[in-house]
Amino acid sequence: MIPASWKRYQLSQLVNKALSLPKPIPFDFLVRGEILRTTLGEWCAEKGIGEEETLEIEYFESIMPPQRMSSLPHEDWVSSVSSRLSSHFLTASYDGQLRVFDYSQKLLRTVPLHDAPTTSLAIIPSDLAGFAENTHLIASASHDLTAHLTKLSLSDSSDLPSHQILASLHLHTAPLSSISANTSGKHLLTASWDGLIGLWDTLVPSSDEVPLEEPQGGERKKRRKLGDSENSKPKRKAPLNVLKSHTARVSRALFAPSGNQAYSTGFDSTIRTWDVENGVCLSTITASAKPFLDLALTPSGTSVLAASTDRTVSQYDIRAPESAATPSSATFMHSGTPSCIAVPASGSEHQFMTGAYDGVVRLWDLRSTKGAVTSFKVWEAKGGGKVLSLDWGNGVAVIGGEGGVEVWKANQGDRSVVSSN
Amino acid sequence: MAGPRVNGNSKKRKAATEEHAQPEETVFSHNVGLEMQSEDEGSEGDESDNGEVDEFPEIDPRSDSEADEEYPGDSAEDEEEDEDKDDEEDEEEESEDQSEDDDISDDDLHIFPKAKTVTSDITGQLKRVFPPIEPDYDSDSSTEEAPNRVGNIPMHWYDELPHVGYDINGRKVLRPARGDELDKFLETIEDPNSWTSAFDKKAQADKPLTAEELDLIRRLQENEIPDAQYDPYEPTIEWFTGKGKEEIMPLSGAPEPKRRWVPSIWEKQKVMKIVRAIRQGRILPNKPKTASDKAQFYAIWNEEPSAHPAPLPAPKPRLPTHAASYNPPEEYLPTEEERKRWEETEKEDREQNFLPQKYSALRLVPAYNQFIQERFSRQLDLYLAPRIQRTKLQIDPNSLIPKLPSPNSLRPFPVYKSLSVLHAKTRVRSVSVSPDGAWVVSGDESGNVSLWEVIVGKEVKRWKFDGKVGALEWCPRTDVVFFVVATEERLHFVIPPNLPAPVLFATQAVLSPANLPPAPATPSPVKWTSVSAASSSSEKPILTIDLPPSSGLPKQIAWHRKGDYLSTISSGEGQGGVWIHQISRRHSQAPFKKVKGAVQLVLFHPTKPHFFVATQRYVRIYNLAEQKLLKTLQAGIRWISSMDVHPLGDHLIVGGYDRKLCWFDLELSDKPYKILRFAFHLSHYGRRTNMFLCFM
């Protein structure tokens, strides 16, 4: 029995005592999918729940209000950020450049990847490629209809070129919207506005697999000969397979952790599961009038989160058998169009972060659909701006968008369950 | 004889007095008392009888004539009788009047002049003789004695005045002094006669009643005959019965006239006329008896039942309710509002054709003023009006409102602002969305043209042109991608960046073909200049069309659906400013020599070679192949602001600055099929659905 006048603080003390923790840890409490902000009695009165009923209260470690750590200014909008490279931040920008920052906010590299805006970047985990230390393989997708595989060296020695574009991936006839690699680093998925998903391997071909398109006419042949003589030119690479099923722009395609399945979503309001090896669409979740902008797998791997332009992020169970219209199991309402979802690589399996066009980054708990656990506004000094990309891991959130890149400290807590009445 | 009729009325009474007075010879009336005795004792002598017999015929005419003094020149007896009746009626009225005056008024009661009893010279018996009435002005009993000559008027008119009227000489009759109530009371105690005095209205004073009057009152109270001298039980006078009174001789000695025994010639003629008619067979004395004359019987139920429906029963009048009562309960009485509403509604629409009214007594209820109308309408109901069950239209006004679809079924439609992007500070003149919907170009007044990525709202590329950008439009083709920017007297064709190679090459081939088509025979004032495909880039327009000088800033670009033709409207003067450019032939022409009114908008028909031209108020449809005017649509809009045609080409919507939207069915008339109000500034048909978008 807990007095109805108790608030979070008293409950937190109770849990601390019960667990006999050596150091007191603040906890937050979830009652029926809602974070407790008032006293229990007020909460019951508001919901019209009798005092006799048994309430199940979950507790999880409180999330400290996120704090801004640093700001990495960019000239143009940042379309993709990554903090997966240890102690480095990688950003891809609309000016086509890849920038590498270290934790001391120092700009280490500026790599001109594309002539057109870069939309997405992925770090290919490649310890097997025989690269030198501090050398990474990076895939980037762009508006110029190609994706590039780039070798990036972060070592200080200047004898090696800091970067080299190894290959360009040619398949799509429209700008690419995302690129992602699987955990083993052997395969890539590109999603494009033309509704196709390309499946690629990360091997760099020795010669062009795709001929250069040229108009009919003798004038162009000369150039082709000249191009052949250049060795350093990126090789033109063809896809392993093309996943065709979407009827509109594909906004995101990513691998399942197992590696032989992939998920994709797009503007045709569907979320598709693919068998990567055979290139077959296994199942389709169809929502109504929800063009999806981004997709993320929950840490448990049993459901996906999809951000839609109708200002919601919806959770769909991907284990559910295929049906005409699968209702979303949970819907998270936003006040601006959510553009990106970040799920921490490790840690809490119930928390995720979304960035929206209203410049607010929200931290959600999957069990609390009514409101965000916490939220913060980025680029407040500049008057806000759209958040376009988000990466969250190890207690650090990197946010890229209209105003550049900001780094925020945002912890995630562990959780347990307690029940009381 | 007239005695019993005399009671309480002066005139008759007068007549009666005269009756008694005039024939001085008559005795019998005088001897009433005596005769009563005589009757008791036995029969009277012959003399009296004789005298009475003689006088009897003389009395009647006299009394009649005298009674009718006011009507000189009487002729017929009938008339007299009539007048008699009139008199009686008059008298009755008067008697009513006087009843109001009560018995108190002494003039009227001072009726019976004292009769003297004298011995008749003729009969030698005692008789009552009344003083003769002098036929002067004073002979009217109503004018006796009273000093106040105001007549029969309500005396309260003089209440405020010091006098109570005027005497015969016109002098004021002053109001006698009257004491207050205390005086009156004291008077009643002190004066033994006060209880026999009554208030005289004319004199405005109490007057003691005379002995006669008191006697009269007493008699009236005791239900006796007021006239003390009247004997209701006078003995019958035997005129013809009794010994010696039988009539032996005929009344007249004239011989019997001849006609009594001679048959009448006229009767004979009449009879002969009938006889002749019978003989000639004109009159049948008896109808010939035939078999058909026998009573006929038939079975009334034997006939076939009628196929017609039974006549409708006459409508029954509604029974009156409490509301129709002359004294209805309070709740039936209409309030002021109900009364007003009842008066405002039409006569036919009223639920009831009267308003309940309350009267305190039944005698105060006036005549029903709707009686005639109601009877008349009832008659109409009964046999003039057709007895059709009138079906009253019971329409719920809500059912006439068209059922609006629920907003959810109309989705998707804009609900919230998703993105807003900021242009430079100048005004944006034109926006166009690419056919695939992923890109938007916008042009502003400072000559900047921006290419936006729709979903993110990022400006991907920017071009700078000289002068204002009046209009820009994407080419609707999907195999080639480019858009047209209209600046001052120029059209620029621009290829956006990042196109796939095949599309890029196709676009370049369209806009800057290797082999230019032959120049048209007639030199055109419009010049086409293009950059060669090899040297072209997305930075610079690949093709430029120079419109004739002083044509001004084009304000609209309209593409044909197939993307080969485009039309521009220049804001400058001359030829209406409408130009049609054909890209494949690199040729421009002005279709109209002269256009009435300022051209607002142009539009190509999606399937037919038709061309819509909207001026301020009209939309004209031209056939470009036959070069003639097909139709003029009258939108009824003051100033047309926008226009779009359905992708199938049979409907046209036109929006106006006066917030109206007209929907034309091109197959039908020149008039709008539908007009929607309170809408729209800009209208556009959806590509796939049959909905159209309207923006305020």
PDB file of C-alpha atoms in Angstrom, chain B residues 341-469:
ATOM      1  CA  ARG B 341     -47.425  35.173 -33.931  1.00  0.00           C
ATOM      2  CA  TRP B 342     -51.012  34.316 -34.710  1.00  0.00           C
ATOM      3  CA  GLU B 343     -51.543  37.689 -36.268  1.00  0.00           C
ATOM      4  CA  GLU B 344     -48.398  37.419 -38.317  1.00  0.00           C
ATOM      5  CA  THR B 345     -49.106  34.031 -39.796  1.00  0.00           C
ATOM      6  CA  GLU B 346     -51.075  33.711 -42.962  1.00  0.00           C
ATOM      7  CA  LYS B 347     -54.733  32.981 -42.597  1.00  0.00           C
ATOM      8  CA  GLU B 348     -54.367  29.568 -44.183  1.00  0.00           C
ATOM      9  CA  ASP B 349     -51.466  28.613 -41.994  1.00  0.00           C
ATOM     10  CA  ARG B 350     -53.095  29.301 -38.679  1.00  0.00           C
ATOM     11  CA  GLU B 351     -53.736  26.305 -36.542  1.00  0.00           C
ATOM     12  CA  GLN B 352     -57.023  27.707 -35.351  1.00  0.00           C
ATOM     13  CA  ASN B 353     -58.948  30.519 -36.924  1.00  0.00           C
ATOM     14  CA  PHE B 354     -59.757  32.329 -33.701  1.00  0.00           C
ATOM     15  CA  LEU B 355     -58.004  33.506 -30.630  1.00  0.00           C
ATOM     16  CA  PRO B 356     -59.411  32.300 -27.331  1.00  0.00           C
ATOM     17  CA  GLN B 357     -60.995  35.165 -25.469  1.00  0.00           C
ATOM     18  CA  LYS B 358     -62.327  35.414 -21.997  1.00  0.00           C
ATOM     19  CA  TYR B 359     -65.599  37.065 -21.073  1.00  0.00           C
ATOM     20  CA  SER B 360     -66.826  37.381 -17.569  1.00  0.00           C
ATOM     21  CA  ALA B 361     -70.390  36.658 -18.549  1.00  0.00           C
ATOM     22  CA  LEU B 362     -72.101  35.022 -21.452  1.00  0.00           C
ATOM     23  CA  ARG B 363     -74.164  38.124 -22.123  1.00  0.00           C
ATOM     24  CA  LEU B 364     -70.985  40.088 -22.809  1.00  0.00           C
ATOM     25  CA  VAL B 365     -69.975  37.784 -25.633  1.00  0.00           C
ATOM     26  CA  PRO B 366     -70.292  39.714 -28.874  1.00  0.00           C
ATOM     27  CA  ALA B 367     -71.560  38.290 -32.087  1.00  0.00           C
ATOM     28  CA  TYR B 368     -69.111  35.933 -33.706  1.00  0.00           C
ATOM     29  CA  ASN B 369     -67.602  37.996 -36.467  1.00  0.00           C
ATOM     30  CA  GLN B 370     -66.266  35.027 -38.397  1.00  0.00           C
ATOM     31  CA  PHE B 371     -69.638  33.372 -38.560  1.00  0.00           C
ATOM     32  CA  ILE B 372     -70.423  34.137 -42.187  1.00  0.00           C
ATOM     33  CA  GLN B 373     -66.972  33.206 -43.410  1.00  0.00           C
ATOM     34  CA  GLU B 374     -66.976  30.031 -41.428  1.00  0.00           C
ATOM     35  CA  ARG B 375     -70.351  28.961 -42.686  1.00  0.00           C
ATOM     36  CA  PHE B 376     -69.292  29.782 -46.196  1.00  0.00           C
ATOM     37  CA  SER B 377     -66.126  27.767 -45.966  1.00  0.00           C
ATOM     38  CA  ARG B 378     -68.091  24.975 -44.425  1.00  0.00           C
ATOM     39  CA  GLN B 379     -70.417  25.038 -47.413  1.00  0.00           C
ATOM     40  CA  LEU B 380     -67.400  24.942 -49.649  1.00  0.00           C
ATOM     41  CA  ASP B 381     -66.151  21.975 -47.702  1.00  0.00           C
ATOM     42  CA  LEU B 382     -69.432  20.230 -48.032  1.00  0.00           C
ATOM     43  CA  TYR B 383     -70.256  20.440 -51.673  1.00  0.00           C
ATOM     44  CA  LEU B 384     -68.266  22.934 -53.633  1.00  0.00           C
ATOM     45  CA  ALA B 385     -64.771  21.935 -52.788  1.00  0.00           C
ATOM     46  CA  PRO B 386     -63.580  18.663 -54.248  1.00  0.00           C
ATOM     47  CA  ARG B 387     -63.440  16.074 -51.576  1.00  0.00           C
ATOM     48  CA  ILE B 388     -59.873  15.085 -52.062  1.00  0.00           C
ATOM     49  CA  GLN B 389     -57.748  14.090 -49.171  1.00  0.00           C
ATOM     50  CA  ARG B 390     -55.218  16.825 -49.445  1.00  0.00           C
ATOM     51  CA  THR B 391     -51.808  15.485 -48.756  1.00  0.00           C
ATOM     52  CA  LYS B 392     -50.080  18.129 -46.792  1.00  0.00           C
ATOM     53  CA  LEU B 393     -46.413  18.383 -47.569  1.00  0.00           C
ATOM     54  CA  GLN B 394     -44.692  17.628 -44.350  1.00  0.00           C
ATOM     55  CA  ILE B 395     -41.133  18.448 -45.237  1.00  0.00           C
ATOM     56  CA  ASP B 396     -38.571  18.581 -42.576  1.00  0.00           C
ATOM     57  CA  PRO B 397     -36.465  21.594 -43.453  1.00  0.00           C
ATOM     58  CA  ASN B 398     -33.387  19.744 -42.329  1.00  0.00           C
ATOM     59  CA  SER B 399     -33.960  17.117 -44.974  1.00  0.00           C
ATOM     60  CA  LEU B 400     -33.565  19.745 -47.675  1.00  0.00           C
ATOM     61  CA  ILE B 401     -30.042  20.506 -46.604  1.00  0.00           C
ATOM     62  CA  PRO B 402     -27.700  18.417 -48.667  1.00  0.00           C
ATOM     63  CA  LYS B 403     -25.954  15.787 -46.710  1.00  0.00           C
ATOM     64  CA  LEU B 404     -22.378  16.745 -46.294  1.00  0.00           C
ATOM     65  CA  PRO B 405     -19.875  13.955 -46.420  1.00  0.00           C
ATOM     66  CA  SER B 406     -17.872  13.539 -43.317  1.00  0.00           C
ATOM     67  CA  PRO B 407     -14.519  15.251 -43.534  1.00  0.00           C
ATOM     68  CA  ASN B 408     -12.783  11.961 -42.940  1.00  0.00           C
ATOM     69  CA  SER B 409     -14.093  10.525 -46.173  1.00  0.00           C
ATOM     70  CA  LEU B 410     -12.710  13.488 -48.074  1.00  0.00           C
ATOM     71  CA  ARG B 411      -9.155  12.929 -46.956  1.00  0.00           C
ATOM     72  CA  PRO B 412      -6.491  13.657 -47.837  1.00  0.00           C
ATOM     73  CA  PHE B 413      -6.719  17.388 -47.731  1.00  0.00           C
ATOM     74  CA  PRO B 414      -4.390  19.911 -46.162  1.00  0.00           C
ATOM     75  CA  VAL B 415      -4.727  19.921 -42.423  1.00  0.00           C
ATOM     76  CA  TYR B 416      -1.665  21.607 -41.114  1.00  0.00           C
ATOM     77  CA  LYS B 417       1.322  23.507 -42.346  1.00  0.00           C
ATOM     78  CA  SER B 418       4.092  21.045 -42.765  1.00  0.00           C
ATOM     79  CA  LEU B 419       6.894  23.239 -43.914  1.00  0.00           C
ATOM     80  CA  SER B 420       7.525  26.818 -44.699  1.00  0.00           C
ATOM     81  CA  VAL B 421      10.565  27.984 -46.529  1.00  0.00           C
ATOM     82  CA  LEU B 422      11.786  31.510 -46.688  1.00  0.00           C
ATOM     83  CA  HIS B 423      12.588  33.075 -49.974  1.00  0.00           C
ATOM     84  CA  ALA B 424      14.672  36.163 -50.210  1.00  0.00           C
ATOM     85  CA  LYS B 425      12.980  39.299 -49.107  1.00  0.00           C
ATOM     86  CA  THR B 426      11.220  40.047 -52.374  1.00  0.00           C
ATOM     87  CA  ARG B 427       7.837  38.849 -53.422  1.00  0.00           C
ATOM     88  CA  VAL B 428       7.515  35.405 -54.948  1.00  0.00           C
ATOM     89  CA  ARG B 429       5.582  35.673 -58.177  1.00  0.00           C
ATOM     90  CA  SER B 430       5.268  32.112 -59.268  1.00  0.00           C
ATOM     91  CA  VAL B 431       5.613  28.594 -57.973  1.00  0.00           C
ATOM     92  CA  SER B 432       5.523  25.391 -59.918  1.00  0.00           C
ATOM     93  CA  VAL B 433       5.659  21.772 -58.821  1.00  0.00           C
ATOM     94  CA  SER B 434       7.470  19.278 -60.969  1.00  0.00           C
ATOM     95  CA  PRO B 435       5.432  16.519 -62.619  1.00  0.00           C
ATOM     96  CA  ASP B 436       6.874  13.889 -60.269  1.00  0.00           C
ATOM     97  CA  GLY B 437       6.065  16.047 -57.263  1.00  0.00           C
ATOM     98  CA  ALA B 438       9.525  15.966 -55.752  1.00  0.00           C
ATOM     99  CA  TRP B 439      10.696  19.411 -56.731  1.00  0.00           C
ATOM    100  CA  VAL B 440       9.362  22.898 -56.659  1.00  0.00           C
ATOM    101  CA  VAL B 441      10.676  25.916 -58.438  1.00  0.00           C
ATOM    102  CA  SER B 442       9.810  29.393 -57.350  1.00  0.00           C
ATOM    103  CA  GLY B 443      10.599  32.707 -58.903  1.00  0.00           C
ATOM    104  CA  ASP B 444      10.633  36.061 -57.232  1.00  0.00           C
ATOM    105  CA  GLU B 445      10.671  39.659 -58.325  1.00  0.00           C
ATOM    106  CA  SER B 446      14.383  40.096 -57.965  1.00  0.00           C
ATOM    107  CA  GLY B 447      15.051  37.456 -60.604  1.00  0.00           C
ATOM    108  CA  ASN B 448      15.974  34.584 -58.333  1.00  0.00           C
ATOM    109  CA  VAL B 449      14.679  31.180 -59.263  1.00  0.00           C
ATOM    110  CA  SER B 450      15.070  28.516 -56.604  1.00  0.00           C
ATOM    111  CA  LEU B 451      14.734  24.789 -56.861  1.00  0.00           C
ATOM    112  CA  TRP B 452      13.409  23.268 -53.675  1.00  0.00           C
ATOM    113  CA  GLU B 453      13.373  19.712 -52.500  1.00  0.00           C
ATOM    114  CA  VAL B 454       9.810  19.348 -51.408  1.00  0.00           C
ATOM    115  CA  ILE B 455       9.928  16.980 -48.516  1.00  0.00           C
ATOM    116  CA  VAL B 456      12.843  18.578 -46.706  1.00  0.00           C
ATOM    117  CA  GLY B 457      12.327  22.138 -47.820  1.00  0.00           C
ATOM    118  CA  LYS B 458      15.938  22.580 -48.802  1.00  0.00           C
ATOM    119  CA  GLU B 459      16.876  24.938 -51.532  1.00  0.00           C
ATOM    120  CA  VAL B 460      19.000  22.783 -53.784  1.00  0.00           C
ATOM    121  CA  LYS B 461      19.858  25.208 -56.479  1.00  0.00           C
ATOM    122  CA  ARG B 462      19.386  28.833 -57.333  1.00  0.00           C
ATOM    123  CA  TRP B 463      19.517  30.659 -60.611  1.00  0.00           C
ATOM    124  CA  LYS B 464      19.742  34.362 -61.104  1.00  0.00           C
ATOM    125  CA  PHE B 465      17.993  36.070 -63.984  1.00  0.00           C
ATOM    126  CA  ASP B 466      17.787  39.660 -65.028  1.00  0.00           C
ATOM    127  CA  GLY B 467      14.637  41.390 -64.047  1.00  0.00           C
ATOM    128  CA  LYS B 468      11.520  40.061 -62.506  1.00  0.00           C
ATOM    129  CA  VAL B 469      10.377  36.516 -62.933  1.00  0.00           C
TER     130      VAL B 469
END
